[in-house]
Short mmCIF file of C-alpha atoms in Angstrom, two decimals:
data_model
loop_
_atom_site.label_atom_id
_atom_site.label_comp_id
_atom_site.label_asym_id
_atom_site.label_seq_id
_atom_site.Cartn_x
_atom_site.Cartn_y
_atom_site.Cartn_z
CA ALA A 105 9.12 -16.57 -8.81
CA ASP A 106 10.71 -15.92 -5.41
CA PHE A 107 7.77 -17.24 -3.58
CA LEU A 108 4.90 -19.62 -4.23
CA ALA A 109 2.15 -19.15 -2.04
CA GLY A 110 -0.14 -21.89 -3.66
CA PRO A 111 -0.02 -23.46 -6.47
CA ASP A 112 -1.70 -20.79 -9.16
CA THR A 113 -0.08 -17.71 -7.23
CA ALA A 114 3.43 -17.06 -7.95
CA VAL A 115 5.05 -13.80 -5.63
CA LEU A 116 8.05 -11.47 -6.74
CA PHE A 117 9.78 -9.52 -4.03
CA ILE A 118 11.70 -6.51 -4.52
CA SER A 119 12.63 -3.41 -2.12
CA LEU A 120 13.05 0.32 -3.19
CA LYS A 121 16.49 0.15 -1.90
CA PHE A 122 17.15 -2.41 -4.67
CA GLN A 123 15.14 -0.92 -7.19
CA LEU A 124 16.94 2.23 -6.92
CA LEU A 125 21.00 0.30 -7.70
CA TYR A 126 19.02 -1.90 -10.24
CA GLN A 127 16.71 -0.21 -12.15
CA ASP A 128 16.31 -3.17 -15.05
CA TYR A 129 16.52 -5.90 -12.86
CA LEU A 130 12.41 -5.80 -12.00
CA ALA A 131 11.32 -5.88 -15.94
CA ARG A 132 13.66 -9.08 -16.55
CA ARG A 133 12.21 -10.46 -13.57
CA LEU A 134 8.35 -9.84 -15.13
CA LYS A 135 9.50 -11.10 -18.36
CA SER A 136 10.78 -14.75 -16.67
CA LEU A 137 7.62 -14.52 -14.25
CA GLY A 138 5.81 -16.93 -16.58
CA GLU A 139 1.54 -17.85 -16.49
CA TRP A 140 -0.11 -17.79 -13.10
CA ARG A 141 -3.54 -17.16 -12.03
CA ASN A 142 -2.13 -14.61 -9.00
CA ARG A 143 0.68 -12.85 -9.87
CA ILE A 144 1.75 -10.96 -6.97
CA LEU A 145 4.36 -7.91 -6.28
CA LEU A 146 5.23 -7.93 -3.38
CA CYS A 147 7.64 -4.83 -2.32
CA ARG A 148 9.30 -3.62 0.49
CA VAL A 149 9.58 0.12 0.92
CA ASP A 150 13.23 1.09 2.61
CA VAL A 151 13.61 4.15 1.32
CA GLU A 152 13.40 7.70 2.95
CA GLN A 153 11.97 9.55 -0.31
CA PRO A 154 9.73 6.03 -1.89
CA GLU A 155 8.29 8.38 -4.77
CA GLU A 156 10.65 7.61 -7.47
CA ALA A 157 11.70 3.91 -6.93
CA LEU A 158 7.31 3.63 -5.99
CA GLN A 159 6.38 5.03 -9.40
CA GLN A 160 8.77 2.32 -11.35
CA VAL A 161 7.57 -0.39 -9.54
CA THR A 162 3.83 0.13 -9.41
CA LEU A 163 4.25 1.02 -12.95
CA ALA A 164 6.07 -2.04 -13.93
CA ALA A 165 3.18 -4.30 -11.73
CA PHE A 166 0.72 -2.79 -13.88
CA HIS A 167 1.87 -3.44 -16.95
CA GLY A 168 3.20 -6.72 -15.81
CA LYS A 169 -0.10 -7.16 -14.60
CA LEU A 170 0.80 -8.26 -11.22
CA SER A 171 -0.97 -6.96 -8.00
CA LEU A 172 1.11 -5.05 -6.02
CA LEU A 173 1.53 -5.28 -2.05
CA LEU A 174 3.67 -2.36 -0.07
CA ALA A 175 4.97 -3.45 3.36
CA TRP A 176 7.05 -1.16 5.15
CA THR A 177 8.78 -3.65 7.30
CA ASP A 178 10.12 -7.19 6.73
CA ALA A 179 7.53 -8.64 9.86
CA GLU A 180 5.07 -6.77 7.51
CA ALA A 181 6.12 -8.28 4.40
CA ALA A 182 6.39 -11.75 5.99
CA ALA A 183 2.76 -11.71 7.07
CA TYR A 184 1.90 -11.15 3.51
CA LEU A 185 3.36 -14.20 2.66
CA GLU A 186 1.65 -15.73 5.60
CA THR A 187 -1.93 -14.65 4.53
CA LEU A 188 -1.20 -15.43 1.06
CA HIS A 189 -0.16 -18.99 2.05
CA LYS A 190 -3.12 -19.74 4.44
CA TYR A 191 -6.03 -18.19 2.04
CA GLN A 192 -4.80 -19.71 -1.25
CA SER A 193 -7.48 -22.12 -1.22
CA LYS A 194 -10.04 -20.11 0.04
CA GLY A 195 -12.12 -17.72 -2.12
CA ALA A 196 -12.91 -14.09 -2.14
CA GLU A 197 -15.96 -14.14 0.05
CA ALA A 198 -12.78 -15.42 2.91
CA LEU A 199 -11.07 -12.38 2.97
CA ARG A 200 -14.22 -10.38 2.65
CA GLY A 201 -15.27 -11.83 5.27
CA ARG A 202 -12.52 -9.95 7.80
CA LEU A 203 -13.67 -6.74 6.78
CA THR A 204 -15.92 -4.52 9.23
CA GLN A 205 -19.47 -5.31 7.99
CA GLY A 206 -21.89 -2.97 8.51
CA ASN A 207 -20.05 -0.64 10.62
CA HIS A 208 -19.43 2.83 9.36
CA HIS A 209 -17.26 4.03 11.72
CA ALA A 210 -15.13 1.02 12.32
CA ARG A 211 -14.51 1.00 8.20
CA LEU A 212 -13.77 4.64 8.56
CA LEU A 213 -10.92 4.36 11.02
CA GLU A 214 -9.78 1.53 9.62
CA VAL A 215 -8.66 3.20 5.80
CA LEU A 216 -7.94 6.70 7.81
CA THR A 217 -5.35 4.38 9.72
CA THR A 218 -3.56 3.50 6.65
CA VAL A 219 -2.36 6.79 6.06
CA LYS A 220 1.18 6.92 6.86
CA GLY A 221 1.89 8.65 10.79
CA ILE A 222 -2.01 8.65 11.20
CA ASN A 223 -2.68 6.17 14.09
CA LYS A 224 -5.92 5.01 15.73
CA THR A 225 -6.40 8.06 17.96
CA ASP A 226 -5.96 10.71 15.51
CA ALA A 227 -8.72 8.47 13.00
CA ALA A 228 -10.75 9.07 15.94
CA ALA A 229 -10.33 12.80 16.28
CA LEU A 230 -10.71 12.98 12.48
CA ALA A 231 -13.72 11.14 12.33
CA GLY A 232 -15.14 12.45 15.12
CA ARG A 233 -14.87 16.00 13.63
CA PHE A 234 -15.58 15.38 10.19
CA GLY A 235 -18.20 12.24 10.04
CA SER A 236 -16.74 10.78 6.71
CA LEU A 237 -14.22 10.16 4.50
CA ALA A 238 -15.32 12.75 2.34
CA GLY A 239 -15.84 15.11 5.01
CA VAL A 240 -11.78 14.53 5.90
CA ALA A 241 -10.98 15.10 2.26
CA LYS A 242 -13.05 18.27 2.05
CA ALA A 243 -11.48 19.68 5.46
CA SER A 244 -9.24 22.88 4.50
CA GLN A 245 -5.55 22.65 6.50
CA GLU A 246 -6.64 24.66 9.21
CA GLU A 247 -9.75 22.39 9.50
CA LEU A 248 -7.53 19.66 10.48
CA LEU A 249 -4.94 21.37 12.93
CA ARG A 250 -7.86 22.17 14.99
CA CYS A 251 -8.27 18.21 15.60
CA SER A 252 -6.51 16.76 18.77
CA GLY A 253 -3.39 15.29 18.11
CA ILE A 254 -3.17 16.43 13.93
CA GLY A 255 0.13 19.22 13.49
CA ASP A 256 1.34 20.55 10.21
CA LYS A 257 3.29 17.09 9.79
CA LYS A 258 0.37 15.05 9.70
CA VAL A 259 -1.81 17.48 7.86
CA ARG A 260 0.72 17.88 5.08
CA GLN A 261 0.34 13.52 4.69
CA LEU A 262 -3.25 13.92 4.68
CA THR A 263 -3.61 16.90 1.60
CA ASN A 264 -1.06 14.76 0.08
CA VAL A 265 -3.27 11.58 -0.49
CA PHE A 266 -6.07 13.49 -0.72
CA HIS A 267 -5.19 16.03 -3.27
CA LYS A 268 -1.92 14.92 -4.81
CA PRO A 269 -1.91 12.66 -7.94
CA PHE A 270 -0.01 9.38 -7.47
CA PHE A 271 1.66 9.72 -10.51
CA PRO A 272 3.36 13.30 -10.99
CA GLN A 273 2.93 14.93 -14.16
#
């Protein structure tokens, strides 16, 4: 393991740049990982077009029975490691307790801001216009463009998230 986040948690780290350069490296690392209760693959998304490498990493994590965490910055990757270490002896309830319970609007904003390029202001505009995640997902590109702060690029991102398969055929 690259990091031990606790007595039962092994974390492997890979960047997509490294994955593209050394495509057999991850498979070798997974074979030598050993048995851990919690097996995590922390992946740094550090390329402009991550689709191909991300597909490789996702499949490796799935077949290797690892949970996959994606980080877009080094600081985000470090924060994941700190959180894993901090919660090593706590149950899932401790993590679930951090979720906004019972507040549909807050949860909707939280989910929408996970889409790359969508900030809190954009999420609030989308939530105000469409009312639910299903409403945003069903909205046409023209309807999305009518939201304040939502332009062509953000519409493309939203459309891809809601309508394109994760693994292209």
